[in-house]
Amino acid sequence: METIVADVAIVGAGGAGLRAAIALAEADPKLRIALISKVYPMRSHTCAAEGGAAGVIKPGDSLDMHFDDTVSGGDWLSDQDCVEYFVKEAPGELLQLEHWGCPWNREADGSVAVRSFGGMKKQRTWFAADKSGFHILHTLFQTSLRFPSIVRFDEYYVLDLLLDEGRCRGLTAMEMRSGLIRQFNAGAVIVAGGGAGRMFPFTTNGAIKTGDGMALAYRAGVPLKDMEFVQYHPTGLPNTGSLLTEACRGEGGVLLNRNGRRYLQDYGMGPETEPGKPQLKTMELGPRDRLSQAYWHELQKGNTVSTRWGECVLLDMRHLGERKINERLPLVRELAISYLGVDIVTDPVPVRPVVHYMMGGIATDTRAATPLPGLFAAGECACVSLNGANRLGSNSLVELLVFGKRAAGSAIEYIRDLPAAGTAALTARAQESQARIRELFSRTDGIESMSGLRREMTDTMEKNVGIYRDQAGLQQAVDTLGQLRRRYRKVMLSDRSNVFNTDLFQVLELGCMLDCAEALTVGALARRESRGAHQRLDWAKRDDDHYLRHSMVHYRGSGAPRVDYQDVVITRSPPGLRDYSGGHQ
Amino acid sequence: MNERMVQLEVLRYDPQVDDEPHFQHYEVPCKEEWVVLDALNAIKESIDPTLNYRWSCHMAVCGSCGMMINGEPRLSCHAFLRGFAGVIRVEPLAHFPIERDLVTVADDFIDKLKRVKPYLIPGEPRPIGAGEYLQTPAQLMKYRHFSMCINCMLCYAACPQYALQPLFLGPAAITLAHRYNLDSRDGGREQRQQVIATDEGVWECSFVGACSEVCPKAVDPAAALQQVKVASTLDWFREHLLPGSAT
């Protein structure tokens, strides 16, 4: 097996991975950086983010206000030291991107423009039309090309982390083009592998978002934190699940039920505001968890609109006018026309909540460090406890930057005085990893199909682990996922070629998703309260006495995972009431 | 929702087994509003798990799923079945080596992107603490549509010059260089000219305009290349014909 030696190996080349790589290269040009991704960097799902990135820059705004919005938006499950660090670092990171060429929208005087976003008390969301994630990703990718020390391994699928004497010392990865497995020995590893929305059948997430990074760390003994908090974005296209950005509402779009009523006023987010004149932090600019929950209630009441794509509500942007729509929401218009046949200039567009983002993930602290020495994580795959129980829109793009960079800084510090690794031990670990793949190729008694198992997983998640949950449904899901994990050991490869074998990668991705889904469901079953995006019909209230804590789910091989808890860090904001009444409550 | 049987002829090639690529015929039930990618996914899920292709976002922004569809370079996530009658022929992007099935080898394109220095080379360096570079909406509009390229490589598959001369930098790479040249914050044009105003660069372009016709994001690379040619010609006149110019 060929061995590649690096000072730092990064898994994933989306926003967080690229930001980490650039920070490493800037800090010390002699560092050997291996940037490993199962796709070319510009295919990473950061490209699909639309609305923008939050950072305080305008007069009248303050870091404290961004802090308060984030903490209350997260229903007090955020670690407040983390949020303090984040809001302080955010403006500098967004400026850094500006200096690297990101085409942010501008005011007439040439300064950066900001827009309104859900749950934010002030306008502080920087944006590049409705293609903000795309521009951030391409700016980072293109900037990374300046640095010869960033050595990319595009289209390499990472298989396992290599541990020795309690430290993470590298990884194994398969070159997808050849099927060859390579051993990467690295002083530190940064996982930036993205989310896991593909556990669900209806998601904004691209095909690549299969929880690989989360599963890597989880199997290596790092707990997954707060996995039960899954964000449903309230406005997805009902057929493809494509995202219609929150900026639709930030710019003044309104949500209507079948009676033409702006129903959000019936769920603590009223009174009604004037259409086209959105008021911050109320009605359509409430947080995503509340809006998606309101949809569920409308569905129960029979107030939704029946369409050929199922039950929906209507997102009406007609009053914005063609000019504003073309200037600020061109992608949204194009998506709705091409995939749904609806022009938002002339018609309301049917939408429904869609799985969008994992608040939970690899347990990290504010240094982006996991409990496993040598392993760091950033971006959606990590749970640094910025987003708590519900992420505010436009915080995650900034999270990639702030904690991607922080992971790089922490990794540099860590490897400074690192004792040498036992290379024989690492090679032995790598051979075990290779044997796992060989066994899959040589398996003759497989009886399960990848697509069959995957369908059962996504059906279970949709049916039992959705916007509202209860004991019976969650228990059923835990049981089913346990069975699916057992059956997975009998999955059969259909394709045994060594060259770009997507059947193999789908099988490996399914294994990751099953592990993540089980952790998520076990965490949801154990959390007997309703907080943010985790809503229990049988435990309808927030319970700070018992659950103002992070759930930590530990991997136990083929056995059921174990859950324990870690206290939330409160520095200055005691748990309070989430008020989205526009000051009327 | 209406369903119909759709027939596809898909190019298959596994270098470990096949001497030559060949077509495989599939018939798959599809919903009327589906795109070609949905049909391929239905084949992979229910009929033939050994079929290989790249895709991710299904919303025409990640740039993964470019293919030749009935001979035209298209994003398969944006090629609606309702636009096709009869058998749909699906092949890997033209002008690139086939890695496997519909997956092409993208190394040449990735290398060319890097060569044009597609990053801001500041005209006047500015510390972060000094805040943003001011850039008016009009200055932004000068380059913005050239910054929309998703690197899907359709323009290379459409370009007759790239087919004839693989050393040609090609539409997307030159457009990206031009995007930075037009950015009011940038001062790197001279460095990029050494790469793009060359025989392998913009002078290789015969201005057929096929690149702009197939671009799924209306980036209009043909316009970018034309602008680079005009600007480079002006450079030449300035250097050689104006009084006091260097000889």
Short mmCIF file of N, CA, C and O in Angstrom, two decimals, chain A residues 339, chain B residues 30-40 58 76-81:
data_model
loop_
_atom_site.label_atom_id
_atom_site.label_comp_id
_atom_site.label_asym_id
_atom_site.label_seq_id
_atom_site.Cartn_x
_atom_site.Cartn_y
_atom_site.Cartn_z
N TYR A 339 -38.17 23.51 -12.66
CA TYR A 339 -38.53 22.23 -12.04
C TYR A 339 -40.02 22.11 -11.71
O TYR A 339 -40.52 21.02 -11.51
N CYS B 30 -40.84 6.55 -16.17
CA CYS B 30 -40.44 7.88 -15.71
C CYS B 30 -41.66 8.77 -15.54
O CYS B 30 -42.65 8.64 -16.27
N LYS B 31 -41.55 9.68 -14.59
CA LYS B 31 -42.59 10.69 -14.46
C LYS B 31 -42.36 11.78 -15.50
O LYS B 31 -41.22 12.06 -15.88
N GLU B 32 -43.46 12.37 -15.90
CA GLU B 32 -43.42 13.33 -17.00
C GLU B 32 -42.47 14.49 -16.71
O GLU B 32 -41.80 15.00 -17.59
N GLU B 33 -42.40 14.90 -15.44
CA GLU B 33 -41.61 16.10 -15.13
C GLU B 33 -40.15 15.79 -14.82
O GLU B 33 -39.39 16.70 -14.48
N TRP B 34 -39.76 14.54 -14.96
CA TRP B 34 -38.38 14.17 -14.62
C TRP B 34 -37.37 14.73 -15.61
O TRP B 34 -37.71 15.08 -16.75
N VAL B 35 -36.11 14.72 -15.14
CA VAL B 35 -34.99 15.06 -16.00
C VAL B 35 -34.22 13.76 -16.32
O VAL B 35 -34.47 12.71 -15.71
N VAL B 36 -33.28 13.85 -17.25
CA VAL B 36 -32.52 12.66 -17.64
C VAL B 36 -31.82 12.02 -16.44
O VAL B 36 -31.76 10.80 -16.30
N LEU B 37 -31.31 12.88 -15.54
CA LEU B 37 -30.65 12.34 -14.34
C LEU B 37 -31.60 11.47 -13.52
O LEU B 37 -31.19 10.43 -13.00
N ASP B 38 -32.86 11.88 -13.40
CA ASP B 38 -33.83 11.05 -12.65
C ASP B 38 -33.97 9.68 -13.31
O ASP B 38 -34.08 8.66 -12.63
N ALA B 39 -33.98 9.67 -14.64
CA ALA B 39 -34.09 8.39 -15.35
C ALA B 39 -32.86 7.52 -15.07
O ALA B 39 -32.97 6.32 -14.83
N LEU B 40 -31.67 8.13 -15.08
CA LEU B 40 -30.45 7.36 -14.77
C LEU B 40 -30.49 6.83 -13.35
O LEU B 40 -30.11 5.68 -13.08
N HIS B 58 -28.58 18.19 -8.08
CA HIS B 58 -29.87 18.14 -8.77
C HIS B 58 -30.51 19.53 -8.87
O HIS B 58 -31.73 19.68 -8.85
N SER B 76 -27.36 16.82 -16.95
CA SER B 76 -28.46 15.85 -16.99
C SER B 76 -29.55 16.18 -15.97
O SER B 76 -30.67 15.76 -16.11
N CYS B 77 -29.21 16.99 -14.96
CA CYS B 77 -30.22 17.38 -13.98
C CYS B 77 -31.09 18.52 -14.51
O CYS B 77 -32.02 18.97 -13.85
N HIS B 78 -30.76 19.00 -15.69
CA HIS B 78 -31.51 20.13 -16.24
C HIS B 78 -31.99 19.82 -17.65
O HIS B 78 -32.41 20.71 -18.38
N ALA B 79 -31.93 18.53 -18.02
CA ALA B 79 -32.40 18.10 -19.35
C ALA B 79 -33.73 17.39 -19.16
O ALA B 79 -33.78 16.22 -18.75
N PHE B 80 -34.82 18.10 -19.39
CA PHE B 80 -36.15 17.58 -19.07
C PHE B 80 -36.61 16.55 -20.10
O PHE B 80 -36.48 16.77 -21.30
N LEU B 81 -37.15 15.44 -19.58
CA LEU B 81 -37.58 14.37 -20.47
C LEU B 81 -38.64 14.85 -21.44
O LEU B 81 -38.73 14.38 -22.57
#
